Coordinates of C-alpha atoms and ligand atoms in Angstrom, one line a residue:
M1 CA 11.9 -34.3 -1.2
T2 CA 11.9 -31.7 -3.9
A3 CA 9.5 -29.2 -5.2
T4 CA 6.6 -30.9 -7.2
S5 CA 5.9 -28.1 -9.5
A6 CA 7.7 -25.4 -11.4
T7 CA 5.4 -22.6 -10.3
I8 CA 6.2 -19.5 -8.4
L9 CA 4.0 -18.9 -5.4
A10 CA 3.2 -15.3 -4.7
I11 CA 1.8 -14.4 -1.2
D12 CA 0.0 -11.1 -1.3
A13 CA -0.7 -10.1 2.2
G14 CA -3.0 -7.1 1.8
T15 CA -4.8 -4.9 4.4
T16 CA -8.1 -6.9 4.4
G17 CA -7.1 -10.3 3.2
I18 CA -4.3 -12.7 2.0
H19 CA -4.2 -13.9 -1.5
A20 CA -2.0 -16.8 -2.6
L21 CA -1.4 -17.2 -6.4
A22 CA 0.7 -19.8 -8.3
F23 CA 2.2 -18.5 -11.5
D24 CA 3.7 -20.6 -14.4
E25 CA 6.9 -19.9 -16.1
Q26 CA 5.2 -17.3 -18.3
L27 CA 3.9 -15.5 -15.2
C28 CA 0.3 -16.5 -16.0
P29 CA -1.8 -17.4 -12.9
V30 CA -2.7 -21.1 -12.6
A31 CA -4.2 -21.4 -9.1
E32 CA -5.5 -18.9 -6.5
A33 CA -6.9 -18.8 -3.0
Y34 CA -8.1 -15.8 -0.8
E35 CA -9.1 -15.3 2.7
E36 CA -10.1 -12.2 4.6
F37 CA -8.8 -11.7 8.2
P38 CA -10.3 -9.6 11.0
Q39 CA -9.8 -5.9 11.5
H40 CA -9.7 -4.6 15.0
F41 CA -10.7 -1.1 15.9
P42 CA -9.9 -0.8 19.7
F43 CA -10.8 2.9 19.9
P44 CA -11.7 5.7 17.3
G45 CA -8.9 6.1 15.0
G46 CA -7.1 2.9 16.1
V47 CA -6.7 0.0 13.7
E48 CA -4.9 -3.2 14.7
H49 CA -4.2 -6.6 13.2
D50 CA -3.5 -9.8 15.0
A51 CA -0.2 -11.6 13.7
S52 CA -1.6 -15.0 14.5
E53 CA -4.8 -14.3 12.5
I54 CA -2.7 -13.0 9.5
L55 CA -0.3 -16.0 9.6
A56 CA -3.1 -18.6 10.0
A57 CA -4.7 -17.1 6.9
V58 CA -1.3 -17.3 5.1
D59 CA -1.0 -21.0 6.0
R60 CA -4.6 -21.8 4.8
V61 CA -4.3 -20.0 1.4
V62 CA -0.9 -21.4 0.8
E63 CA -2.1 -24.9 1.6
Q64 CA -5.1 -24.5 -0.8
V65 CA -2.8 -23.4 -3.7
I66 CA -0.4 -26.3 -3.0
A67 CA -3.2 -28.7 -3.0
A68 CA -4.1 -27.6 -6.5
V69 CA -0.8 -27.3 -8.2
G70 CA 1.9 -28.9 -5.9
T71 CA 4.8 -27.6 -4.0
P72 CA 6.2 -24.5 -5.7
A73 CA 9.7 -23.9 -6.8
T74 CA 10.1 -20.4 -5.4
I75 CA 8.1 -18.0 -3.2
G76 CA 7.7 -14.2 -3.6
I77 CA 6.0 -12.1 -0.9
T78 CA 4.2 -8.8 -1.2
N79 CA 2.5 -7.0 1.7
Q80 CA 0.5 -4.1 3.1
R81 CA 3.3 -1.6 4.1
E82 CA 4.0 0.4 7.3
T83 CA 1.9 -1.8 9.5
V84 CA 4.3 -3.1 12.3
F85 CA 4.3 -5.8 14.9
P86 CA 6.6 -6.4 17.9
I87 CA 7.9 -10.0 17.9
D88 CA 10.1 -11.9 20.3
V89 CA 12.8 -13.6 18.2
E90 CA 13.4 -16.2 20.9
T91 CA 9.9 -17.6 20.7
G92 CA 8.8 -16.2 17.3
A93 CA 5.6 -15.0 18.9
A94 CA 4.1 -11.6 18.5
L95 CA 4.1 -9.5 21.8
S96 CA 0.9 -7.6 21.0
R97 CA -1.3 -6.8 18.0
G98 CA 0.2 -4.9 15.2
I99 CA -0.6 -1.2 14.5
V100 CA -1.9 -0.8 11.0
W101 CA -0.9 1.9 8.5
Q102 CA -4.4 3.5 8.8
D103 CA -4.0 3.9 12.6
R104 CA -4.0 7.6 13.8
R105 CA -3.0 7.2 17.5
T106 CA 0.5 8.9 17.0
A107 CA -0.9 12.0 15.3
G108 CA -0.2 14.1 18.3
R109 CA 3.3 12.8 18.5
C110 CA 3.8 13.7 14.8
E111 CA 2.5 17.3 15.5
E112 CA 4.9 17.6 18.4
L113 CA 7.9 16.5 16.1
R114 CA 6.9 18.9 13.5
E115 CA 6.7 21.8 16.0
A116 CA 10.1 20.9 17.3
G117 CA 11.3 21.3 13.7
H118 CA 12.2 17.8 12.7
E119 CA 10.2 17.6 9.5
E120 CA 13.0 18.7 7.1
L121 CA 15.5 16.2 8.4
V122 CA 12.8 13.4 8.1
R123 CA 12.1 14.4 4.6
Q124 CA 15.8 14.6 3.6
R125 CA 16.7 11.2 5.1
T126 CA 13.6 9.2 4.5
G127 CA 11.7 10.9 1.7
L128 CA 8.6 10.8 3.9
V129 CA 6.5 13.4 5.8
L130 CA 5.8 13.4 9.5
D131 CA 2.5 11.5 9.6
P132 CA 1.2 8.6 11.8
Y133 CA 1.0 6.5 8.5
F134 CA 4.6 5.5 8.8
S135 CA 5.9 2.7 11.2
A136 CA 8.5 4.7 13.4
T137 CA 6.0 6.5 15.6
K138 CA 4.0 3.3 15.9
M139 CA 7.2 1.5 17.1
E140 CA 8.0 4.3 19.5
W141 CA 4.4 4.1 20.9
M142 CA 4.6 0.4 21.5
L143 CA 8.0 0.6 23.3
R144 CA 6.6 3.4 25.5
E145 CA 3.2 1.8 26.3
D146 CA 3.7 -2.0 26.3
V147 CA 5.5 -3.7 29.2
A148 CA 6.0 -7.0 27.2
V149 CA 7.7 -5.0 24.4
Q150 CA 9.9 -3.3 27.0
A151 CA 10.8 -6.6 28.6
A152 CA 11.8 -8.1 25.2
A153 CA 13.8 -5.0 24.5
R154 CA 15.8 -5.5 27.7
K155 CA 16.5 -9.1 26.7
R156 CA 17.5 -7.8 23.2
S157 CA 15.1 -10.3 21.7
L158 CA 12.7 -7.6 20.4
R159 CA 12.2 -7.1 16.6
F160 CA 9.7 -4.6 15.2
V161 CA 8.6 -6.3 11.9
T162 CA 6.6 -5.2 8.9
V163 CA 4.3 -7.8 7.4
D164 CA 6.9 -9.1 4.9
A165 CA 9.3 -9.9 7.7
L166 CA 6.6 -11.3 9.9
I167 CA 5.7 -13.8 7.1
V168 CA 9.4 -14.5 6.3
S169 CA 10.1 -15.3 9.9
H170 CA 7.0 -17.5 10.1
L171 CA 7.7 -19.5 6.9
T172 CA 11.4 -19.9 7.8
G173 CA 10.7 -21.0 11.3
G174 CA 12.5 -17.9 12.6
A175 CA 15.7 -18.6 10.7
R176 CA 15.4 -15.2 9.0
V177 CA 13.8 -12.0 10.1
A178 CA 14.3 -10.0 6.9
T179 CA 12.7 -7.1 5.0
D180 CA 13.5 -5.5 1.7
P181 CA 14.4 -1.8 0.8
T182 CA 10.9 -0.9 -0.5
N183 CA 9.3 -1.9 2.9
A184 CA 12.2 -0.4 4.9
S185 CA 11.7 2.9 3.1
R186 CA 8.3 3.2 4.6
T187 CA 9.5 2.7 8.3
M188 CA 10.7 6.4 8.5
L189 CA 14.0 4.9 9.8
F190 CA 15.7 4.2 6.4
D191 CA 18.0 6.5 4.6
I192 CA 16.8 6.2 1.1
E193 CA 20.1 7.4 -0.4
R194 CA 22.5 5.3 1.7
R195 CA 20.0 2.4 1.6
D196 CA 20.6 1.7 5.3
Y197 CA 18.8 2.4 8.6
C198 CA 19.6 5.9 9.7
D199 CA 21.1 6.5 13.1
E200 CA 19.6 10.1 13.3
M201 CA 16.1 8.7 12.8
L202 CA 16.7 5.8 15.3
D203 CA 17.9 8.4 17.9
L204 CA 14.9 10.6 17.2
F205 CA 12.4 7.8 17.9
G206 CA 14.4 6.2 20.7
L207 CA 15.0 3.0 18.8
D208 CA 18.0 0.7 18.4
R209 CA 19.2 -1.0 15.1
S210 CA 19.0 -4.4 16.8
M211 CA 15.3 -4.0 17.1
L212 CA 14.8 -4.0 13.3
A213 CA 14.7 -6.7 10.6
E214 CA 17.8 -7.1 8.5
V215 CA 17.5 -5.6 5.0
E216 CA 18.0 -8.0 2.1
S217 CA 17.7 -6.8 -1.6
S218 CA 14.3 -7.2 -3.1
A219 CA 15.3 -10.1 -5.3
G220 CA 17.7 -11.5 -2.6
D221 CA 17.8 -14.6 -0.5
F222 CA 15.2 -14.6 2.3
G223 CA 15.9 -18.2 3.3
Y224 CA 13.8 -21.3 3.0
A225 CA 10.2 -21.9 3.8
Q226 CA 9.5 -25.4 5.2
I227 CA 6.5 -26.8 3.2
H228 CA 5.5 -30.4 3.6
G229 CA 9.1 -31.3 4.3
V230 CA 10.4 -29.4 1.2
E231 CA 12.7 -26.4 1.5
V232 CA 11.2 -23.8 -0.8
P233 CA 13.5 -20.8 -1.4
I234 CA 11.9 -17.3 -0.7
R235 CA 13.6 -15.2 -3.4
G236 CA 11.6 -12.0 -3.7
V237 CA 10.0 -9.4 -1.4
L238 CA 8.3 -6.0 -2.4
G239 CA 5.9 -3.7 -0.7
D240 CA 2.5 -4.0 -2.3
Q241 CA 2.5 -0.7 -4.2
Q242 CA 6.0 -1.3 -5.5
A243 CA 5.0 -4.8 -6.4
A244 CA 2.1 -3.5 -8.4
L245 CA 4.4 -1.0 -10.2
F246 CA 6.7 -4.0 -10.9
G247 CA 3.9 -6.2 -12.1
Q248 CA 2.6 -3.5 -14.4
G249 CA 6.1 -3.6 -16.1
C250 CA 6.9 0.0 -14.8
W251 CA 10.7 -0.8 -14.5
D252 CA 12.1 2.4 -16.1
A253 CA 12.0 6.1 -15.3
G254 CA 8.8 7.8 -16.4
A255 CA 6.5 4.9 -16.0
A256 CA 3.4 5.3 -13.6
K257 CA 0.5 3.4 -12.2
V258 CA -2.5 3.9 -9.9
T259 CA -3.7 1.0 -7.7
Y260 CA -7.3 1.1 -6.3
G261 CA -7.2 -1.2 -3.3
T262 CA -8.2 -0.3 0.3
G263 CA -6.4 3.0 -0.4
C264 CA -5.4 4.5 -3.7
F265 CA -1.6 4.8 -4.6
L266 CA 0.0 6.6 -7.5
L267 CA 3.6 5.7 -8.1
L268 CA 6.0 7.1 -10.7
N269 CA 9.4 5.4 -11.2
T270 CA 12.0 8.2 -11.4
G271 CA 14.9 5.7 -11.9
Q272 CA 18.2 6.7 -10.3
R273 CA 17.1 10.3 -9.9
R274 CA 15.7 11.3 -6.5
A275 CA 12.8 13.7 -7.2
H276 CA 11.8 16.1 -4.5
S277 CA 8.2 16.9 -4.2
S278 CA 6.9 20.4 -3.5
A279 CA 3.3 19.2 -4.0
G280 CA 2.9 16.9 -1.0
L281 CA 4.1 13.6 -2.5
L282 CA 6.6 11.2 -1.0
T283 CA 9.9 10.0 -2.3
T284 CA 10.3 6.3 -1.8
L285 CA 12.2 3.2 -3.1
C286 CA 10.9 0.9 -5.8
A287 CA 12.7 -1.8 -7.9
D288 CA 14.1 -1.7 -11.5
G289 CA 13.8 -4.5 -13.9
T290 CA 16.8 -6.4 -12.2
G291 CA 15.2 -6.0 -8.8
A292 CA 17.7 -3.3 -7.7
P293 CA 16.4 -0.3 -5.8
C294 CA 15.6 2.9 -7.6
F295 CA 13.5 6.0 -6.7
A296 CA 9.8 6.6 -7.0
L297 CA 7.4 9.5 -6.3
E298 CA 4.3 8.3 -4.6
G299 CA 0.9 9.9 -3.8
S300 CA -1.2 7.9 -1.2
A301 CA -4.9 8.4 -0.6
F302 CA -5.9 6.5 2.5
A303 CA -9.5 5.9 1.6
G304 CA -10.0 4.2 -1.8
G305 CA -11.9 1.0 -2.1
S306 CA -12.5 1.4 1.7
V307 CA -15.1 4.0 0.8
V308 CA -17.1 1.4 -1.0
Q309 CA -16.7 -1.0 2.0
W310 CA -18.0 1.7 4.2
L311 CA -21.0 2.3 2.0
R312 CA -21.7 -1.4 2.2
D313 CA -20.8 -2.2 5.8
G314 CA -21.1 1.1 7.6
L315 CA -24.0 2.8 5.9
G316 CA -25.6 -0.4 4.4
V317 CA -26.7 1.3 1.2
I318 CA -25.2 -1.4 -1.1
K319 CA -25.0 -5.1 -0.6
E320 CA -21.9 -5.8 -2.7
A321 CA -19.0 -3.6 -3.7
S322 CA -19.7 -4.3 -7.4
E323 CA -23.3 -3.0 -7.0
S324 CA -21.9 0.5 -6.5
S325 CA -21.5 1.0 -10.2
S326 CA -25.2 0.3 -11.1
V327 CA -26.5 2.3 -8.1
A328 CA -24.3 5.3 -9.1
T329 CA -25.5 5.3 -12.6
S330 CA -29.2 5.1 -11.5
V331 CA -29.0 8.8 -10.8
D332 CA -27.7 11.4 -13.4
D333 CA -25.3 13.0 -11.0
T334 CA -24.7 13.4 -7.2
G335 CA -27.2 16.2 -6.9
G336 CA -24.5 18.5 -5.6
V337 CA -23.4 16.0 -2.9
F338 CA -19.7 15.6 -2.0
L339 CA -18.4 12.8 0.2
V340 CA -15.0 13.6 1.5
P341 CA -13.7 10.3 2.9
A342 CA -11.2 11.5 5.6
F343 CA -12.1 8.5 7.7
A344 CA -8.5 8.1 8.7
G345 CA -7.4 11.8 8.1
L346 CA -6.2 12.8 4.7
G347 CA -2.9 11.6 3.1
A348 CA -1.3 13.2 0.1
P349 CA -1.3 16.0 -0.9
H350 CA -2.9 17.4 2.3
W351 CA -1.3 15.2 5.1
D352 CA -4.0 16.2 7.7
P353 CA -4.4 13.4 10.3
G354 CA -6.9 15.5 12.1
A355 CA -9.3 15.8 9.2
R356 CA -12.5 13.7 9.5
A357 CA -15.0 12.5 6.8
A358 CA -18.1 14.4 5.8
I359 CA -21.1 14.3 3.4
L360 CA -21.6 17.8 2.2
G361 CA -24.3 19.5 0.1
M362 CA -27.3 17.3 0.9
T363 CA -30.9 18.6 0.3
R364 CA -34.2 17.0 1.0
G365 CA -34.0 15.3 -2.4
T366 CA -30.7 13.5 -1.7
T367 CA -31.0 9.7 -1.9
S368 CA -28.6 6.9 -1.0
A369 CA -27.8 6.6 -4.8
H370 CA -26.5 10.2 -4.7
I371 CA -24.3 9.3 -1.8
V372 CA -23.0 6.1 -3.5
R373 CA -22.2 8.1 -6.5
A374 CA -20.5 10.8 -4.6
G375 CA -18.5 8.0 -2.8
L376 CA -17.1 6.7 -6.2
D377 CA -16.5 10.3 -7.3
A378 CA -14.5 10.9 -4.2
I379 CA -12.1 8.1 -5.1
A380 CA -11.7 9.6 -8.6
F381 CA -11.3 13.1 -7.3
Q382 CA -8.7 12.1 -4.8
C383 CA -6.6 10.3 -7.5
A384 CA -7.1 13.3 -9.9
D385 CA -5.5 15.5 -7.1
L386 CA -2.6 13.0 -6.9
V387 CA -2.2 13.0 -10.7
N388 CA -2.1 16.8 -10.7
A389 CA 0.5 16.9 -7.8
L390 CA 2.6 14.4 -9.8
R391 CA 2.3 16.4 -13.0
S392 CA 3.5 19.6 -11.1
D393 CA 6.4 17.7 -9.4
S394 CA 7.6 15.7 -12.4
E395 CA 6.8 18.1 -15.1
L396 CA 5.6 15.0 -17.0
P397 CA 2.2 15.3 -18.8
L398 CA 1.0 11.9 -17.6
E399 CA -1.5 11.6 -20.4
R400 CA -1.7 7.8 -19.9
L401 CA -2.2 5.9 -16.6
L402 CA -2.0 2.2 -15.9
V403 CA -4.4 1.1 -13.3
D404 CA -5.1 -2.0 -11.2
G405 CA -6.5 -3.1 -7.8
G406 CA -9.9 -4.4 -6.7
A407 CA -11.9 -1.2 -7.2
A408 CA -10.4 -0.7 -10.7
A409 CA -13.0 -3.3 -11.7
N410 CA -15.6 -0.5 -11.6
D411 CA -16.4 0.9 -15.0
F412 CA -18.1 4.0 -13.7
L413 CA -15.1 4.8 -11.5
M414 CA -12.7 4.4 -14.3
Q415 CA -14.6 6.6 -16.6
R416 CA -14.8 9.3 -14.0
Q417 CA -11.1 9.0 -13.4
A418 CA -10.4 9.5 -17.1
D419 CA -12.7 12.5 -17.1
L420 CA -11.4 14.1 -13.8
A421 CA -7.7 13.4 -14.3
G422 CA -7.9 14.3 -18.0
A423 CA -5.9 11.2 -18.9
L424 CA -6.3 8.0 -20.8
I425 CA -6.9 5.1 -18.4
E426 CA -5.4 1.7 -19.3
R427 CA -6.9 -1.1 -17.3
S428 CA -4.9 -4.3 -17.1
S429 CA -7.1 -7.3 -18.0
E430 CA -5.4 -9.0 -15.0
L431 CA -6.1 -6.9 -11.9
Q432 CA -3.8 -8.9 -9.6
T433 CA -0.7 -7.1 -10.7
T434 CA 0.6 -6.9 -7.1
A435 CA 0.8 -10.7 -6.8
R436 CA 2.2 -10.9 -10.3
G437 CA 4.9 -8.3 -9.3
A438 CA 5.8 -10.5 -6.3
A439 CA 6.0 -13.6 -8.5
A440 CA 8.1 -11.7 -11.1
I441 CA 10.6 -10.4 -8.5
A442 CA 11.0 -13.9 -7.0
G443 CA 11.5 -15.2 -10.5
I444 CA 14.3 -12.8 -11.0
G445 CA 15.7 -13.7 -7.5
A446 CA 15.7 -17.4 -8.4
G447 CA 17.4 -16.7 -11.7
R448 CA 14.4 -17.9 -13.7
F449 CA 14.2 -14.8 -15.8
T450 CA 16.8 -12.7 -17.5
D451 CA 14.5 -10.6 -19.5
L452 CA 11.0 -10.1 -18.0
T453 CA 9.6 -8.6 -21.2
E454 CA 9.6 -12.2 -22.5
A455 CA 7.0 -13.3 -20.0
E456 CA 3.7 -13.7 -21.6
G457 CA 1.8 -12.9 -18.4
L458 CA 3.2 -9.4 -18.5
R459 CA 1.9 -8.7 -22.0
R460 CA -1.5 -7.6 -20.9
G461 CA -4.7 -7.0 -22.8
Q462 CA -6.0 -3.5 -21.9
E463 CA -9.3 -1.8 -21.6
I464 CA -9.2 1.8 -22.4
F465 CA -11.2 4.7 -20.9
T466 CA -10.8 8.1 -22.6
A467 CA -11.7 11.5 -21.1
S468 CA -15.0 13.0 -22.2
L469 CA -14.8 16.3 -20.2
D470 CA -13.1 19.4 -21.6
A471 CA -10.6 21.3 -19.6
E472 CA -13.0 23.8 -18.4
Q473 CA -15.6 21.3 -17.1
R474 CA -12.8 19.4 -15.5
G475 CA -11.5 22.5 -13.8
S476 CA -14.9 23.5 -12.5
E477 CA -15.5 20.0 -11.0
M478 CA -12.0 19.9 -9.3
R479 CA -12.6 23.4 -7.8
A480 CA -15.9 22.3 -6.3
W481 CA -14.2 19.2 -4.9
S482 CA -11.3 21.4 -3.5
A483 CA -13.9 23.5 -1.7
A484 CA -15.5 20.5 -0.2
V485 CA -12.1 19.2 1.0
G486 CA -11.3 22.6 2.4
R487 CA -14.3 22.2 4.8
V488 CA -13.0 19.1 6.5
L489 CA -9.3 20.1 7.0
S490 CA -8.4 20.5 10.6
R491 CA -5.8 23.1 9.8
P492 CA -6.0 25.8 7.1
Ligands
ADP1 P1 -6.3 -4.6 -0.7 O1 -5.1 -5.3 -1.5 O2 -6.0 -3.2 -0.2 O3 -6.9 -5.5 0.3 P2 -7.9 -5.1 -3.2 O4 -7.0 -4.6 -4.4 O5 -8.1 -6.5 -3.0 O6 -7.4 -4.3 -1.9 O7 -9.3 -4.3 -3.5 C1 -10.3 -4.5 -2.5 C2 -11.1 -3.1 -2.5 O8 -11.7 -2.9 -3.6 C3 -12.1 -3.1 -1.3 O9 -12.0 -2.0 -0.6 C4 -13.4 -3.2 -2.1 O10 -14.4 -2.4 -1.4 C5 -13.1 -2.6 -3.3 N1 -13.9 -3.1 -4.6 C6 -13.9 -4.3 -5.0 N2 -14.7 -4.5 -6.1 C7 -15.2 -3.2 -6.3 C8 -16.1 -2.7 -7.3 N3 -16.6 -3.4 -8.3 N4 -16.3 -1.4 -7.3 C9 -15.7 -0.6 -6.3 N5 -14.9 -1.0 -5.4 C10 -14.7 -2.4 -5.4

């Protein structure tokens, strides 16, 4: 049997759910399915995912899309990064739940490594900072704490896999356990200049190269998925933020985007030049227009759309995420309230895993609408901090920002972003740029495109938000925000 459709299937395995989208030859979406999967919070600061729940959701959404458009010609995968699972390659089964990027359990270990003076070597080799966000200390923790993981290590059948490699292994029936450089660059075990795992990092974390997925190029050959008796080639893998960058057409040095998903992520393609940050950003790998690795500067704020989820599920002050915009505009301002969303510590530019969230500045007149507005403001303030850090590191003015992701649908938030970042915001009419990036990279891997700029789906309609605050008003708002952040930091 052969493929029954010419579509490219993109599997976008996010933090809260799995999207499957089929794209036509012009990279326009033609079918879509989505399913959330459970989040597990075993203790305060702990966040886990169950591999079988993720893979069952993958199977169901893929099945729905295939039912609509037929078996695809090619598959591309994009995924939440850093989250890591221990699997036994003999059985293909996960040995325990995976530890999610937001999990803070290794904060103490990171502090210990910092005090022992390892931070500079980590930064030089991997471009990252010593924070529990990345995979290495999570792997080290599992190997130390979990007897099943230790037993598999003794049998040499243990692999620590990020979500991309978990899905590749699942779809290929265990024939391939492979990841790509953009995902590998988030493990804290990958030398981003040599483009290979780093022995010094493996030694530091007590890990062995044999425990890791093989690294295939982003537009490489990841084997064949078995779908209804058809072998469908998997020809592209990118971490979600790099896929969004790719799907926004940011293939060349100087192009930047912000994605508003569960977290918020600002990435700037710096081409073949490795930029060093002195403002708390990361250096990481992304893909150029041919799918080859190049460098990026990245600013990551852990709480983005998850602030809105918390307002809905934790505080219960809105019923739907989309309601946040009308509730926020039902009041003129926040009434002096700041919400600092350090639910999982703070990422760039502070890197403080010990910080915890707070609502500050409340008076007897504060209402839930003020808090909702402060929550949306917090997303915009954090991203403005990232933009300012990137301006200082790159010496680029960044007057124009491409944006995407679920929370970018919020008009109030986008206007505040334009105001607080002092930039023109261009919102893609198609917010699923992550999946489109995965489809585009797979299209390149399969030899379907020689020039991506020809693809109609990448020529977006844009909505524009322009800044309405002057520099003085912006400066005064940003200073007030910084003072609020200063009150939740665990270290000065
Ligand atoms: P991920 O890929 O990280 O799972 P998505 O890009 O799918 O995230 O975006 C989902 C996030 O966007 C959720 O955290 C949700 O709360 C938020 N969100 C969705 N719609 C809105 C909206 N209209 N306003 C604000 N936030 C929203």
